[in-house]
mmCIF file of C-alpha atoms and ligand atoms in Angstrom:
data_model
loop_
_atom_site.group_PDB
_atom_site.id
_atom_site.type_symbol
_atom_site.label_atom_id
_atom_site.label_comp_id
_atom_site.label_asym_id
_atom_site.label_seq_id
_atom_site.Cartn_x
_atom_site.Cartn_y
_atom_site.Cartn_z
ATOM 1 C CA MET A 239 -81.037 -7.922 -3.411
ATOM 2 C CA LEU A 240 -78.149 -10.524 -2.714
ATOM 3 C CA VAL A 241 -77.251 -12.477 -5.827
ATOM 4 C CA GLN A 242 -74.443 -15.025 -6.898
ATOM 5 C CA LEU A 243 -73.320 -14.834 -10.423
ATOM 6 C CA THR A 244 -71.254 -18.091 -11.812
ATOM 7 C CA TYR A 245 -69.258 -17.540 -15.090
ATOM 8 C CA ALA A 246 -66.511 -19.407 -17.041
ATOM 9 C CA SER A 247 -64.150 -17.846 -19.690
ATOM 10 C CA ARG A 248 -60.931 -18.836 -21.436
ATOM 11 C CA THR A 249 -57.637 -17.359 -20.724
ATOM 12 C CA ALA A 250 -56.725 -15.400 -23.994
ATOM 13 C CA THR A 251 -53.047 -15.869 -23.591
ATOM 14 C CA ILE A 252 -50.964 -17.765 -21.512
ATOM 15 C CA LEU A 253 -50.944 -16.520 -17.895
ATOM 16 C CA GLY A 254 -48.391 -16.706 -15.289
ATOM 17 C CA PRO A 255 -48.913 -16.313 -11.379
ATOM 18 C CA GLY A 256 -47.845 -12.563 -11.723
ATOM 19 C CA ASP A 257 -50.953 -12.304 -14.029
ATOM 20 C CA VAL A 258 -53.179 -13.878 -11.460
ATOM 21 C CA LYS A 259 -51.901 -11.776 -8.654
ATOM 22 C CA ASP A 260 -52.527 -8.701 -10.670
ATOM 23 C CA ILE A 261 -56.158 -9.735 -11.429
ATOM 24 C CA LEU A 262 -56.670 -10.695 -7.391
ATOM 25 C CA ARG A 263 -54.999 -7.334 -6.346
ATOM 26 C CA SER A 264 -57.536 -5.187 -8.871
ATOM 27 C CA SER A 265 -60.173 -7.612 -7.385
ATOM 28 C CA ALA A 266 -59.231 -7.107 -3.812
ATOM 29 C CA ARG A 267 -59.295 -3.164 -4.425
ATOM 30 C CA ASN A 268 -62.252 -2.990 -6.578
ATOM 31 C CA ASN A 269 -64.887 -5.579 -4.690
ATOM 32 C CA THR A 270 -64.091 -4.406 -1.251
ATOM 33 C CA ALA A 271 -65.323 -0.885 -2.247
ATOM 34 C CA VAL A 272 -68.328 -2.210 -3.807
ATOM 35 C CA GLY A 273 -69.200 -5.028 -1.121
ATOM 36 C CA VAL A 274 -68.513 -7.945 -3.694
ATOM 37 C CA THR A 275 -67.002 -11.333 -2.505
ATOM 38 C CA GLY A 276 -66.143 -14.367 -4.415
ATOM 39 C CA ALA A 277 -63.753 -16.510 -5.548
ATOM 40 C CA LEU A 278 -61.613 -17.232 -8.883
ATOM 41 C CA CYS A 279 -60.210 -20.649 -9.948
ATOM 42 C CA LEU A 280 -58.073 -21.042 -13.129
ATOM 43 C CA ALA A 281 -57.416 -24.661 -14.239
ATOM 44 C CA ASN A 282 -57.005 -26.068 -17.713
ATOM 45 C CA GLY A 283 -56.718 -22.609 -19.034
ATOM 46 C CA ILE A 284 -60.277 -21.981 -17.987
ATOM 47 C CA PHE A 285 -61.579 -19.313 -15.454
ATOM 48 C CA LEU A 286 -64.170 -20.053 -13.026
ATOM 49 C CA GLN A 287 -65.488 -17.166 -10.989
ATOM 50 C CA GLN A 288 -68.399 -16.743 -8.713
ATOM 51 C CA LEU A 289 -69.291 -13.226 -7.499
ATOM 52 C CA GLU A 290 -71.589 -12.580 -4.933
ATOM 53 C CA GLY A 291 -73.254 -9.159 -3.572
ATOM 54 C CA ASP A 292 -75.714 -6.622 -4.187
ATOM 55 C CA ARG A 293 -77.275 -7.279 -7.811
ATOM 56 C CA GLN A 294 -76.234 -4.006 -9.147
ATOM 57 C CA ALA A 295 -72.925 -4.237 -7.934
ATOM 58 C CA VAL A 296 -72.149 -7.731 -9.213
ATOM 59 C CA ASN A 297 -73.661 -6.473 -12.628
ATOM 60 C CA THR A 298 -71.057 -3.833 -12.651
ATOM 61 C CA VAL A 299 -68.048 -5.473 -11.912
ATOM 62 C CA TYR A 300 -69.022 -8.633 -14.318
ATOM 63 C CA HIS A 301 -69.466 -5.804 -17.091
ATOM 64 C CA ARG A 302 -65.956 -4.603 -16.316
ATOM 65 C CA ILE A 303 -64.426 -8.218 -16.318
ATOM 66 C CA LEU A 304 -65.996 -8.745 -19.703
ATOM 67 C CA LYS A 305 -64.045 -6.080 -21.078
ATOM 68 C CA ASP A 306 -60.693 -7.473 -19.995
ATOM 69 C CA PRO A 307 -58.331 -8.696 -22.877
ATOM 70 C CA ARG A 308 -56.981 -11.346 -20.888
ATOM 71 C CA HIS A 309 -60.007 -13.676 -21.349
ATOM 72 C CA LYS A 310 -62.521 -14.759 -23.969
ATOM 73 C CA GLU A 311 -65.502 -16.678 -24.363
ATOM 74 C CA PRO A 312 -67.326 -15.686 -21.361
ATOM 75 C CA ALA A 313 -70.308 -17.591 -20.398
ATOM 76 C CA ILE A 314 -72.741 -17.161 -17.414
ATOM 77 C CA LEU A 315 -73.410 -20.551 -16.032
ATOM 78 C CA ASP A 316 -75.426 -19.485 -13.075
ATOM 79 C CA LEU A 317 -77.323 -16.493 -11.758
ATOM 80 C CA SER A 318 -79.260 -16.921 -8.287
ATOM 81 C CA GLU A 319 -80.624 -14.981 -5.553
ATOM 82 C CA ILE A 320 -78.836 -15.887 -2.309
ATOM 83 C CA VAL A 321 -80.075 -15.398 1.172
ATOM 84 C CA VAL A 322 -76.551 -15.256 2.712
ATOM 85 C CA ARG A 323 -73.029 -15.191 1.055
ATOM 86 C CA GLN A 324 -70.718 -17.986 0.995
ATOM 87 C CA PHE A 325 -67.595 -15.908 0.662
ATOM 88 C CA GLY A 326 -68.170 -13.274 3.182
ATOM 89 C CA SER A 327 -64.394 -12.826 4.158
ATOM 90 C CA TRP A 328 -63.271 -13.319 0.481
ATOM 91 C CA SER A 329 -62.934 -10.053 -1.766
ATOM 92 C CA MET A 330 -61.507 -12.415 -4.128
ATOM 93 C CA GLY A 331 -60.252 -16.000 -2.820
ATOM 94 C CA LEU A 332 -58.062 -17.847 -5.478
ATOM 95 C CA ILE A 333 -58.517 -21.382 -5.894
ATOM 96 C CA ALA A 334 -55.239 -22.695 -7.249
ATOM 97 C CA ALA A 335 -54.776 -25.914 -9.439
ATOM 98 C CA THR A 336 -52.904 -27.680 -6.706
ATOM 99 C CA GLN A 337 -52.808 -31.674 -7.002
ATOM 100 C CA GLU A 338 -55.493 -31.637 -3.930
ATOM 101 C CA ASN A 339 -57.660 -29.020 -5.527
ATOM 102 C CA ARG A 340 -57.448 -30.831 -9.012
ATOM 103 C CA GLN A 341 -59.119 -33.802 -7.560
ATOM 104 C CA LEU A 342 -61.927 -31.834 -5.962
ATOM 105 C CA PHE A 343 -62.420 -30.425 -9.659
ATOM 106 C CA LEU A 344 -62.472 -33.813 -11.138
ATOM 107 C CA LYS A 345 -65.005 -35.020 -8.590
ATOM 108 C CA TYR A 346 -67.648 -32.382 -10.145
ATOM 109 C CA SER A 347 -66.677 -32.872 -13.646
ATOM 110 C CA SER A 348 -68.310 -35.345 -16.003
ATOM 111 C CA THR A 349 -65.108 -35.385 -18.480
ATOM 112 C CA SER A 350 -61.615 -36.191 -17.346
ATOM 113 C CA GLU A 351 -60.495 -32.506 -17.635
ATOM 114 C CA PHE A 352 -61.654 -29.860 -15.501
ATOM 115 C CA ASP A 353 -64.489 -28.082 -17.935
ATOM 116 C CA PRO A 354 -67.084 -25.702 -16.095
ATOM 117 C CA TYR A 355 -68.857 -25.036 -19.205
ATOM 118 C CA LYS A 356 -70.479 -28.355 -18.934
ATOM 119 C CA MET A 357 -71.349 -28.266 -15.347
ATOM 120 C CA SER A 358 -74.959 -27.703 -14.205
ATOM 121 C CA PRO A 359 -75.902 -24.959 -11.862
ATOM 122 C CA SER A 360 -76.590 -27.349 -9.188
ATOM 123 C CA THR A 361 -73.425 -29.055 -9.577
ATOM 124 C CA LEU A 362 -71.644 -25.533 -9.573
ATOM 125 C CA ARG A 363 -73.014 -24.701 -6.280
ATOM 126 C CA ALA A 364 -72.182 -27.940 -4.553
ATOM 127 C CA PHE A 365 -68.397 -27.698 -6.049
ATOM 128 C CA PHE A 366 -68.259 -24.070 -4.554
ATOM 129 C CA SER A 367 -69.565 -25.313 -1.216
ATOM 130 C CA GLU A 368 -67.093 -27.941 -1.001
ATOM 131 C CA VAL A 369 -64.319 -25.931 -2.289
ATOM 132 C CA ILE A 370 -64.921 -23.657 0.979
ATOM 133 C CA GLN A 371 -64.605 -26.568 3.107
ATOM 134 C CA SER A 372 -61.728 -28.148 1.853
ATOM 135 C CA ALA A 373 -59.702 -26.609 -0.803
ATOM 136 C CA ARG A 374 -56.272 -24.989 -0.179
ATOM 137 C CA TRP A 375 -56.818 -21.160 -0.335
ATOM 138 C CA LEU A 376 -53.809 -19.351 -1.665
ATOM 139 C CA SER A 377 -55.217 -15.645 -1.408
HETATM 140 P P1 FAD B 683 -56.124 -1.589 -12.839
HETATM 141 O O1 FAD B 683 -55.995 -3.056 -12.257
HETATM 142 O O2 FAD B 683 -55.455 -0.550 -12.099
HETATM 143 O O3 FAD B 683 -55.988 -1.994 -14.454
HETATM 144 C C1 FAD B 683 -55.747 -1.134 -15.421
HETATM 145 C C2 FAD B 683 -56.284 -1.270 -16.794
HETATM 146 O O4 FAD B 683 -55.217 -2.126 -17.405
HETATM 147 C C3 FAD B 683 -57.566 -2.133 -16.771
HETATM 148 O O5 FAD B 683 -58.328 -1.498 -17.778
HETATM 149 C C4 FAD B 683 -57.057 -3.317 -16.989
HETATM 150 O O6 FAD B 683 -58.026 -4.257 -17.553
HETATM 151 C C5 FAD B 683 -55.832 -3.283 -17.810
HETATM 152 N N1 FAD B 683 -54.875 -4.256 -17.571
HETATM 153 C C6 FAD B 683 -54.207 -4.552 -16.212
HETATM 154 N N2 FAD B 683 -53.348 -5.575 -16.511
HETATM 155 C C7 FAD B 683 -53.367 -5.992 -17.529
HETATM 156 C C8 FAD B 683 -52.699 -6.974 -18.584
HETATM 157 N N3 FAD B 683 -51.962 -7.783 -18.003
HETATM 158 N N4 FAD B 683 -53.216 -7.324 -19.671
HETATM 159 C C9 FAD B 683 -54.292 -6.414 -20.228
HETATM 160 N N5 FAD B 683 -54.802 -5.457 -19.553
HETATM 161 C C10 FAD B 683 -54.443 -5.190 -18.426
HETATM 162 N N6 FAD B 683 -61.494 -6.888 -11.244
HETATM 163 C C11 FAD B 683 -62.301 -6.586 -10.106
HETATM 164 O O7 FAD B 683 -62.562 -5.465 -9.887
HETATM 165 N N7 FAD B 683 -63.002 -7.686 -9.464
HETATM 166 C C12 FAD B 683 -63.040 -9.030 -9.889
HETATM 167 O O8 FAD B 683 -63.739 -9.980 -9.421
HETATM 168 C C13 FAD B 683 -62.213 -9.268 -11.152
HETATM 169 N N8 FAD B 683 -62.037 -10.791 -11.661
HETATM 170 C C14 FAD B 683 -61.545 -10.915 -12.698
HETATM 171 C C15 FAD B 683 -61.625 -12.250 -13.287
HETATM 172 C C16 FAD B 683 -60.838 -12.438 -14.729
HETATM 173 C C17 FAD B 683 -60.859 -13.820 -15.067
HETATM 174 C C18 FAD B 683 -60.274 -11.435 -15.100
HETATM 175 C C19 FAD B 683 -59.297 -11.717 -16.457
HETATM 176 C C20 FAD B 683 -60.153 -10.208 -14.831
HETATM 177 C C21 FAD B 683 -60.838 -10.009 -13.291
HETATM 178 N N9 FAD B 683 -60.584 -8.663 -12.789
HETATM 179 C C22 FAD B 683 -61.533 -8.299 -11.840
HETATM 180 C C23 FAD B 683 -59.878 -7.481 -13.374
HETATM 181 C C24 FAD B 683 -60.849 -6.596 -14.315
HETATM 182 O O9 FAD B 683 -61.116 -7.160 -15.536
HETATM 183 C C25 FAD B 683 -60.102 -5.429 -14.486
HETATM 184 O O10 FAD B 683 -58.859 -5.556 -15.386
HETATM 185 C C26 FAD B 683 -60.061 -4.473 -13.294
HETATM 186 O O11 FAD B 683 -61.118 -4.383 -12.579
HETATM 187 C C27 FAD B 683 -59.699 -3.063 -13.574
HETATM 188 O O12 FAD B 683 -59.334 -2.496 -12.194
HETATM 189 P P2 FAD B 683 -58.913 -1.058 -12.247
HETATM 190 O O13 FAD B 683 -59.967 0.028 -12.803
HETATM 191 O O14 FAD B 683 -58.539 -0.791 -10.872
HETATM 192 O O15 FAD B 683 -57.560 -0.783 -13.214
#
């Protein structure tokens, strides 16, 4: 069964581009091995990640991520069954906080700052769908 899990968390310390690269490197290695795909945003000190794949594989990856000391206050924002993957070719794509992407973040935020904790499941799904089409992907 194919599922999509979306969660948010806050950075535990100040993370630089090298830290994010490390996370993406581990993600590419581990997610590819278990058929998990997805995307990760970091903006405003908040991670927003969507993981998709086999339900058990997504659960396993999510529970490993939860143990990571680089973030805190994780919250599942959406968990849905899906028919097809959105991120079929991305073991983990990075949605960077570029100016262009910031505008996209704000388009879907009810507040002036990007705050996925306040976004509804349907808004999150719409956000990721648009991201796939228009955001600048870095990795
Ligand atoms: P390695 O990557 O080789 O790391 C070895 C150990 O060191 C791990 O326990 C790791 O947690 C720890 N570690 C490495 N660097 C640091 C550091 N700078 N500070 C503290 N501890 C560190 N992993 C995935 O596989 N898939 C994902 O989609 C994914 N998404 C993530 C999203 C976020 C927001 C964060 C914070 C982490 C994410 N990770 C993801 C990383 C995950 O938490 C684990 O670190 C990683 O899966 C461990 O991979 P590994 O066993 O190959 O170990």
